[in-house]
PDB file of C-alpha atoms and ligand atoms in Angstrom:
ATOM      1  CA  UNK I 127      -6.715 -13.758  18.038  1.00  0.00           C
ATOM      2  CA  UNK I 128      -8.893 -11.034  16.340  1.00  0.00           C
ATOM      3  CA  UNK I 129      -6.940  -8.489  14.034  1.00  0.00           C
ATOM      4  CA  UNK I 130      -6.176  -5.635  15.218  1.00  0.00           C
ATOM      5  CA  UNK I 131      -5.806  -1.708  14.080  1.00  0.00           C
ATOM      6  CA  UNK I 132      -2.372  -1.006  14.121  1.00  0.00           C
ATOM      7  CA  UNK I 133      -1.114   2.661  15.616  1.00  0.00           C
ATOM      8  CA  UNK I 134      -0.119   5.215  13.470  1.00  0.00           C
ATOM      9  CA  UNK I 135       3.692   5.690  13.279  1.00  0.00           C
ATOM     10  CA  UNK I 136       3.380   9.244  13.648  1.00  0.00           C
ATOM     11  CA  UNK I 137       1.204  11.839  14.476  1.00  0.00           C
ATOM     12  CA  UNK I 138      -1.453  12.407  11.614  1.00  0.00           C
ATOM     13  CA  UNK I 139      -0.372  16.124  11.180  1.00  0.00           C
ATOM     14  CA  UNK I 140       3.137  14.619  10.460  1.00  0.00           C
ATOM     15  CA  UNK I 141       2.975  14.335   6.953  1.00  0.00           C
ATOM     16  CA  UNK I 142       1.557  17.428   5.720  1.00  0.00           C
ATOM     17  CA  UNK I 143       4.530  17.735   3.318  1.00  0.00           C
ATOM     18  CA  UNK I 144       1.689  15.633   1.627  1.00  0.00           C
ATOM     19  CA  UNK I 145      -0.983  14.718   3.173  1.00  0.00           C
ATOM     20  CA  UNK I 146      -2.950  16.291   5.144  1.00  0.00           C
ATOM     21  CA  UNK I 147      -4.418  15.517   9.021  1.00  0.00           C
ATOM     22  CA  UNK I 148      -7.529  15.140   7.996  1.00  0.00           C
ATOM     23  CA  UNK I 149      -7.787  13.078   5.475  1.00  0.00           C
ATOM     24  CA  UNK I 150      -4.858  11.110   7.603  1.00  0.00           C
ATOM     25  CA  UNK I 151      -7.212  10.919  10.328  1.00  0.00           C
ATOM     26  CA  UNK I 152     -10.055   9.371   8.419  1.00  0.00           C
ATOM     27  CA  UNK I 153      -7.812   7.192   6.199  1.00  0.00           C
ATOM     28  CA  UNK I 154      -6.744   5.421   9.582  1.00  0.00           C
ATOM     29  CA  UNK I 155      -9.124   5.371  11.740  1.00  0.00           C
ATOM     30  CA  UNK I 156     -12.188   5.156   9.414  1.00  0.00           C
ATOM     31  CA  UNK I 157     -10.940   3.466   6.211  1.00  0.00           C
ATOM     32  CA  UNK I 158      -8.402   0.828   7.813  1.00  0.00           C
ATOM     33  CA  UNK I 159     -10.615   0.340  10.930  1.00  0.00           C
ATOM     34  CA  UNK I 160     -13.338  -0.864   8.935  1.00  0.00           C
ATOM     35  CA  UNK I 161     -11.475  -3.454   6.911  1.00  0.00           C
ATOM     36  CA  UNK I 162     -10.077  -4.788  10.328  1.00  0.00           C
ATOM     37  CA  UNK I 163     -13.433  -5.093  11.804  1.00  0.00           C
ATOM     38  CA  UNK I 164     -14.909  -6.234   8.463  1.00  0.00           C
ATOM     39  CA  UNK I 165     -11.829  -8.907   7.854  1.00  0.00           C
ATOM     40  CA  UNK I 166     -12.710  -9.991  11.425  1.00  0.00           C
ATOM     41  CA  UNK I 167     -16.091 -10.423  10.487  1.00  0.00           C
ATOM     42  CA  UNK I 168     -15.408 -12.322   7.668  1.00  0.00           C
ATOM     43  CA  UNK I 169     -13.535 -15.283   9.732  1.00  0.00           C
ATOM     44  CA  UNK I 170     -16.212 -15.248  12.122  1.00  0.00           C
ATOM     45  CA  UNK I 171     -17.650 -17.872   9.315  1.00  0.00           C
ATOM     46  CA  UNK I 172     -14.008 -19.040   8.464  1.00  0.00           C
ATOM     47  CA  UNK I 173     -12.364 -20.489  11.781  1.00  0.00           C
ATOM     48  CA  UNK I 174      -8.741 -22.256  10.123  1.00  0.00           C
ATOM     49  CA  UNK I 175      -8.529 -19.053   8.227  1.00  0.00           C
ATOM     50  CA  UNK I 176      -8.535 -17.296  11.934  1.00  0.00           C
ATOM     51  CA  UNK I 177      -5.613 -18.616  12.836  1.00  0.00           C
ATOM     52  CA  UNK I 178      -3.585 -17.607   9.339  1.00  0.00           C
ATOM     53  CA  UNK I 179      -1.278 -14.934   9.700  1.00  0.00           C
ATOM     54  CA  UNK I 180      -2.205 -11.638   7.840  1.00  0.00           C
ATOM     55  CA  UNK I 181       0.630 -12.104   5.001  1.00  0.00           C
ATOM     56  CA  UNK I 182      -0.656 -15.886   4.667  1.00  0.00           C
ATOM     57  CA  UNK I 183      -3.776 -15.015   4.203  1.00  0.00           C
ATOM     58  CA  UNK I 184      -2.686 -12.738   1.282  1.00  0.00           C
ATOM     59  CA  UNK I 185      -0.735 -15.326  -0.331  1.00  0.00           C
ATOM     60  CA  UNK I 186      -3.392 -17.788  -0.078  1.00  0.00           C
ATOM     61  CA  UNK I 187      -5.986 -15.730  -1.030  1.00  0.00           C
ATOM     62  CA  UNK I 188      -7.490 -18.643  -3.530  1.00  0.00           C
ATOM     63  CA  UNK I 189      -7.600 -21.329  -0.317  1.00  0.00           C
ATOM     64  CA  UNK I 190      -9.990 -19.664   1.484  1.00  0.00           C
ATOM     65  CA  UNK I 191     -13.585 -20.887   1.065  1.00  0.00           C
ATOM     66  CA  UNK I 192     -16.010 -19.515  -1.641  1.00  0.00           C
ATOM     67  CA  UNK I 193     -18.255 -18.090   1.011  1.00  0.00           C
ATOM     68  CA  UNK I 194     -15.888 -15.631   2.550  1.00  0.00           C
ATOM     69  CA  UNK I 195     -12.690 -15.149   0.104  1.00  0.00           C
ATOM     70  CA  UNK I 196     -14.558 -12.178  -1.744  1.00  0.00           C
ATOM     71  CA  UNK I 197     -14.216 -10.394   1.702  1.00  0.00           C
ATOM     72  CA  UNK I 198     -11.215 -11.296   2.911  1.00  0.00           C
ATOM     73  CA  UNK I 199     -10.056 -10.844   0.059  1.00  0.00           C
ATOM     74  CA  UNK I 200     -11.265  -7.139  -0.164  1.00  0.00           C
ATOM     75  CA  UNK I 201     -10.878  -5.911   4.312  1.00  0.00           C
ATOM     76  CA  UNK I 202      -7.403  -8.702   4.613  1.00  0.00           C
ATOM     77  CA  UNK I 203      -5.873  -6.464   1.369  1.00  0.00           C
ATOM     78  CA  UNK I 204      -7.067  -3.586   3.047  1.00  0.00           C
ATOM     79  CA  UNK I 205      -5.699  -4.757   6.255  1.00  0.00           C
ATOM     80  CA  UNK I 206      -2.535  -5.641   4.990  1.00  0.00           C
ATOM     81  CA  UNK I 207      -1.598  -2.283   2.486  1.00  0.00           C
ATOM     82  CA  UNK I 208      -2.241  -0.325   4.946  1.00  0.00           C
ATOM     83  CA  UNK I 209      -0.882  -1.692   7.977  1.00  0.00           C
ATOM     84  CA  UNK I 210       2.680  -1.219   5.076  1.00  0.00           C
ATOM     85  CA  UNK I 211       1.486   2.270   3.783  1.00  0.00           C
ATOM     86  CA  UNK I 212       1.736   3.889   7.031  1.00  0.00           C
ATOM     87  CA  UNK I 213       5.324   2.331   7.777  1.00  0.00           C
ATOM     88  CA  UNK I 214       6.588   2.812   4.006  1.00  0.00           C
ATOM     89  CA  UNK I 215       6.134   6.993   5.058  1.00  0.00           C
ATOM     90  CA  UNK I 216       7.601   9.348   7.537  1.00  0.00           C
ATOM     91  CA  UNK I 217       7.681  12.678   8.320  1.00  0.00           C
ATOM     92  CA  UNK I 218      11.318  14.331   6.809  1.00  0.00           C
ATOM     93  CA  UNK I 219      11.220  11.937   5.142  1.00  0.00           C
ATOM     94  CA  UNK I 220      11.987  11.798   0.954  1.00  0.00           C
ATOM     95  CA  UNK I 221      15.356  12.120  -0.801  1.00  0.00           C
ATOM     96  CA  UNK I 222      16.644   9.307  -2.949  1.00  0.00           C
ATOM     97  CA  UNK I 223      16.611   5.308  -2.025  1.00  0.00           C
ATOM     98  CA  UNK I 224      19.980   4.387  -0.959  1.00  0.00           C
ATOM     99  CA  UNK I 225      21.972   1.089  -0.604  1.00  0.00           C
ATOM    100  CA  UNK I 226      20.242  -2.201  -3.095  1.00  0.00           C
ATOM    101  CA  UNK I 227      17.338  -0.295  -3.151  1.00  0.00           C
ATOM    102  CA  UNK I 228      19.216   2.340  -5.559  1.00  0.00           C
ATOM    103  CA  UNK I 229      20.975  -0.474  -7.214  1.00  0.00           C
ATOM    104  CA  UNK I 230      17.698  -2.087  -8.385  1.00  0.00           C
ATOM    105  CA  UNK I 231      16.313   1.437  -9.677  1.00  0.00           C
ATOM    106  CA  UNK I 232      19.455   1.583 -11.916  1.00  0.00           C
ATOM    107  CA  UNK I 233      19.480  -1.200 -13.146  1.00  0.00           C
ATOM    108  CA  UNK I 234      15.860  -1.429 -13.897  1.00  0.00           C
ATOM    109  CA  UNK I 235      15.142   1.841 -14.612  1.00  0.00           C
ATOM    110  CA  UNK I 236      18.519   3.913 -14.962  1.00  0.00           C
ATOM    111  CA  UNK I 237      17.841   6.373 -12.607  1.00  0.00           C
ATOM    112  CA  UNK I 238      15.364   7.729  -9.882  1.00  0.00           C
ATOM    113  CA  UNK I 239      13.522   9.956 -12.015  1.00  0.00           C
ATOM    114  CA  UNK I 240      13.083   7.909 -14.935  1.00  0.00           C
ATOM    115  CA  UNK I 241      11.621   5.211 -12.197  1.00  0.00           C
ATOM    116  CA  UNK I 242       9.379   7.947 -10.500  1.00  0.00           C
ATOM    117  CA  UNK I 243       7.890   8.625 -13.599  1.00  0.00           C
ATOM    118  CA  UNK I 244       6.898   4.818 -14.589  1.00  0.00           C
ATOM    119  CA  UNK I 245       5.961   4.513 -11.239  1.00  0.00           C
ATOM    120  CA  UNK I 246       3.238   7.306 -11.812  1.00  0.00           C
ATOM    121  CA  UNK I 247       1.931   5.789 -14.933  1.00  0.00           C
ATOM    122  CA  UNK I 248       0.806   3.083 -12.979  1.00  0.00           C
ATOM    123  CA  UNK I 249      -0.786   5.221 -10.138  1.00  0.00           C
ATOM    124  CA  UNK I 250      -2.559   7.284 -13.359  1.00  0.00           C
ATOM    125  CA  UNK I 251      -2.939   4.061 -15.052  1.00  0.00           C
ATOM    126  CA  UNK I 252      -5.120   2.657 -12.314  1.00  0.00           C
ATOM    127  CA  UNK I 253      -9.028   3.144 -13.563  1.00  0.00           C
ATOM    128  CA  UNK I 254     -10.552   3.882 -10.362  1.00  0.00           C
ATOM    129  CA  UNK I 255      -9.367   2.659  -7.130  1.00  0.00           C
ATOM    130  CA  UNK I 256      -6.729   0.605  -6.308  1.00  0.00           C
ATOM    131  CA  UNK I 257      -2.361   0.423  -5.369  1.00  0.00           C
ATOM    132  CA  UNK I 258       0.769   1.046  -7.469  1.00  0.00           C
ATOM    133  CA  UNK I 259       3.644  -1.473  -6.374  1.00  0.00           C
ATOM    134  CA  UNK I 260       7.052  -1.977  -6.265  1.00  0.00           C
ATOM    135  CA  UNK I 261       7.049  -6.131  -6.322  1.00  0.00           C
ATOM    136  CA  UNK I 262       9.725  -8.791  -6.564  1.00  0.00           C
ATOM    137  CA  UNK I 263       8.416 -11.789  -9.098  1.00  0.00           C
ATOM    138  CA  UNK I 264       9.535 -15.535  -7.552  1.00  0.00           C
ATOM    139  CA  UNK I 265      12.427 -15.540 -10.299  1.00  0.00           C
ATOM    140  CA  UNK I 266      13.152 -12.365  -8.664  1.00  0.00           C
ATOM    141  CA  UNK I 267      13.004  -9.736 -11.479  1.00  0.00           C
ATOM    142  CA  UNK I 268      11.427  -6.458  -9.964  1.00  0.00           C
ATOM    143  CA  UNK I 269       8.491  -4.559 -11.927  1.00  0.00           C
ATOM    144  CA  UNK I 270       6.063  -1.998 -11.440  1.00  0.00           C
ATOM    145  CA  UNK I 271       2.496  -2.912 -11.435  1.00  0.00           C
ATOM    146  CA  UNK I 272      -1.008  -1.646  -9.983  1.00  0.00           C
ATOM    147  CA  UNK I 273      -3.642  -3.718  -8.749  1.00  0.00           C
ATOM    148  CA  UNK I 274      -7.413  -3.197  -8.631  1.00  0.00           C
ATOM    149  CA  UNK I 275      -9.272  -2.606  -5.201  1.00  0.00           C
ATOM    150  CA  UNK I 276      -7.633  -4.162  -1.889  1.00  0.00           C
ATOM    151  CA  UNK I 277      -5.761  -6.866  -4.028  1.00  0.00           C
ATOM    152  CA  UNK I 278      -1.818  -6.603  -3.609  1.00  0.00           C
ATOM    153  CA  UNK I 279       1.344  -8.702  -5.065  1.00  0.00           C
ATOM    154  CA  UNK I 280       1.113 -10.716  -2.062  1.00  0.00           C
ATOM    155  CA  UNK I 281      -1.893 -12.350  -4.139  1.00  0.00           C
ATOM    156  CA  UNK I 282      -0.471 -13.100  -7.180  1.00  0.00           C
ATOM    157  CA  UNK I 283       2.522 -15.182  -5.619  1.00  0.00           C
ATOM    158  CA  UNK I 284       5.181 -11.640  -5.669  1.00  0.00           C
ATOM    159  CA  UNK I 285       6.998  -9.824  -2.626  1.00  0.00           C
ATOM    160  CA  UNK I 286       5.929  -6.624  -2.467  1.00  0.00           C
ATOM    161  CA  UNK I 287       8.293  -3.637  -1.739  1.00  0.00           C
ATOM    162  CA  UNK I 288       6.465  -0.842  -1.152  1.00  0.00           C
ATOM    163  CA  UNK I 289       2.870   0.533  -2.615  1.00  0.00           C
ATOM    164  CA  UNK I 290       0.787   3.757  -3.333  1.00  0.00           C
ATOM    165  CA  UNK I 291      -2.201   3.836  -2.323  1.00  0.00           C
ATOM    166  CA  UNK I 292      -4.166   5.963  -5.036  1.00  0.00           C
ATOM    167  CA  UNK I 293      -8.163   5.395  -3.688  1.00  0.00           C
ATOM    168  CA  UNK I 294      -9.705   8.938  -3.947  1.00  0.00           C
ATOM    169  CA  UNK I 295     -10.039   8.428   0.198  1.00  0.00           C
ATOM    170  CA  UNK I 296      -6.425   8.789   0.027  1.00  0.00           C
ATOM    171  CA  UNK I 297      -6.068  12.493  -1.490  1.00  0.00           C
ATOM    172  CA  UNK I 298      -9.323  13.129  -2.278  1.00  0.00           C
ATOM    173  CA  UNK I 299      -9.366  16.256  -0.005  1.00  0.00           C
ATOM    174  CA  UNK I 300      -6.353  18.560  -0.634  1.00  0.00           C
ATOM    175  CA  UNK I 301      -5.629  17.257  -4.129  1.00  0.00           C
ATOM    176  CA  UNK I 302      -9.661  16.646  -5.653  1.00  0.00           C
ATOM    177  CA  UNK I 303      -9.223  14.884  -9.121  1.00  0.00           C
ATOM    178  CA  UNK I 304      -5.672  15.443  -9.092  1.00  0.00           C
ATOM    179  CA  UNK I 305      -4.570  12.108  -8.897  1.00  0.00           C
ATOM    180  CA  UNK I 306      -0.980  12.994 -10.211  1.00  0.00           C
ATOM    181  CA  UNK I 307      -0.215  15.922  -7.964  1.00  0.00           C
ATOM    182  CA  UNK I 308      -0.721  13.259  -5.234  1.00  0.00           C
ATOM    183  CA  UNK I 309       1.544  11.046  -6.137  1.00  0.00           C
ATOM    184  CA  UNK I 310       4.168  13.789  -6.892  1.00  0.00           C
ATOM    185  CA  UNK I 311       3.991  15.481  -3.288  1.00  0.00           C
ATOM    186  CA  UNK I 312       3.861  11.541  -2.027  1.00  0.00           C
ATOM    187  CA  UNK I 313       7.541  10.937  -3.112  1.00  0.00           C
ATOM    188  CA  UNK I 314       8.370  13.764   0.204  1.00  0.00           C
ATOM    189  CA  UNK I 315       7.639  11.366   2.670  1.00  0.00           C
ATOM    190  CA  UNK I 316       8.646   8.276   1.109  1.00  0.00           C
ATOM    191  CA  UNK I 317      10.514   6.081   4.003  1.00  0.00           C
ATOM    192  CA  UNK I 318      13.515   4.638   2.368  1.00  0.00           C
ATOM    193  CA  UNK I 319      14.898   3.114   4.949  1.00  0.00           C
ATOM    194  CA  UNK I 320      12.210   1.319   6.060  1.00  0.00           C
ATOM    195  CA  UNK I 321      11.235   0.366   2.104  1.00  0.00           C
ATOM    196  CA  UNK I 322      14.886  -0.401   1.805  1.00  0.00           C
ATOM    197  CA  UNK I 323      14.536  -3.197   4.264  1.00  0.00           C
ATOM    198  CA  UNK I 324      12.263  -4.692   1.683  1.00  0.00           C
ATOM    199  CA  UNK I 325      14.499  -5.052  -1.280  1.00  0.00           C
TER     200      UNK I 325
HETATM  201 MN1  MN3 E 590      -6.659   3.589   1.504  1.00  0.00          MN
END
């Protein structure tokens, strides 16, 4: 079974709060749809990898043979933090995380703002392109941390909770250069209850 594009959860003029149609239009169906069809590619050459769940294939990112891991590597991370990115936002969407989520924040970072701000140090952080993360280590401690390119928690044996996606593709056209404005507006259509779920 071939991977497959996933639907957008809403229409792509629903989160203009921060992003706008266009760029949500080419994001999804020109960004994400080529790291399907190139991660489908890829296991054209790779035929046990095939049959790996998406999330699996993350995990076990260093099992997959030489010939093909640099690109599954790069279009299954693309697959996969995207497929998330669309369902961690919504439109009226925002406010403050609620329930565990909220507990963690405090207790990590004493409050929402305080974690907002770390949390934009590593989207600023990044040198060129890549994702900043909520993850849960296996002794389950929570951190931020970015990762380079496609490449997501998933891969270095953490749970992610939710992610940024900071590639210029992903603001490039209402915000040019300015990387932290993005993030700033992106906290307006955070989905906290479906990030919540995560936790
Ligand atoms: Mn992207």
């Amino acid at each position: 079974m071939a991977h497959e594009l996933p639907k957008l959860p809403y229409a792509p003029d629903a989160l203009e709060a921060a992003i706008d149609k266009t760029t949500m239009e080419i994001h999804h169906g020109k960004h994400h749809n080529a790291y399907v069809t190139n991660l489908n590619k890829a296991l054209e050459g790779a035929a046990d990898v095939a049959k790996w769940s998406l999330e699996d294939v993350c995990r076990n990112i260093a099992k997959v043979p030489d010939g093909v891991r640099n690109a599954v590597r790069n279009n299954g991370g693309g697959h996969w933090n995207h497929s998330m990115f669309w369902t961690w936002m919504g439109p009226g969407k925002g406010g403050e995380p609620k329930g565990k989520l909220a507990d963690v924040i405090k207790s990590g970072w004493t409050d929402f703002a305080t974690f907002k701000g770390k949390f934009k140090d590593a989207c600023t952080g990044r040198f060129g392109s890549g994702w900043a993360w909520l993850a849960r280590t296996a002794d389950g401690k929570y951190e931020i941390v970015s990762t380079p390119n496609q490449d997501n928690p998933l891969m270095d044996g953490k749970h992610p909770v939710f992610g940024v996606d900071v590639w210029e593709h992903a603001y490039y056209l209402r915000y040019q250069n300015r990387r932290p404005d993005y993030v700033d507006a992106w906290w307006s259509v955070a989905n906290w209850d479906e990030i919540g779920k995560r936790v």
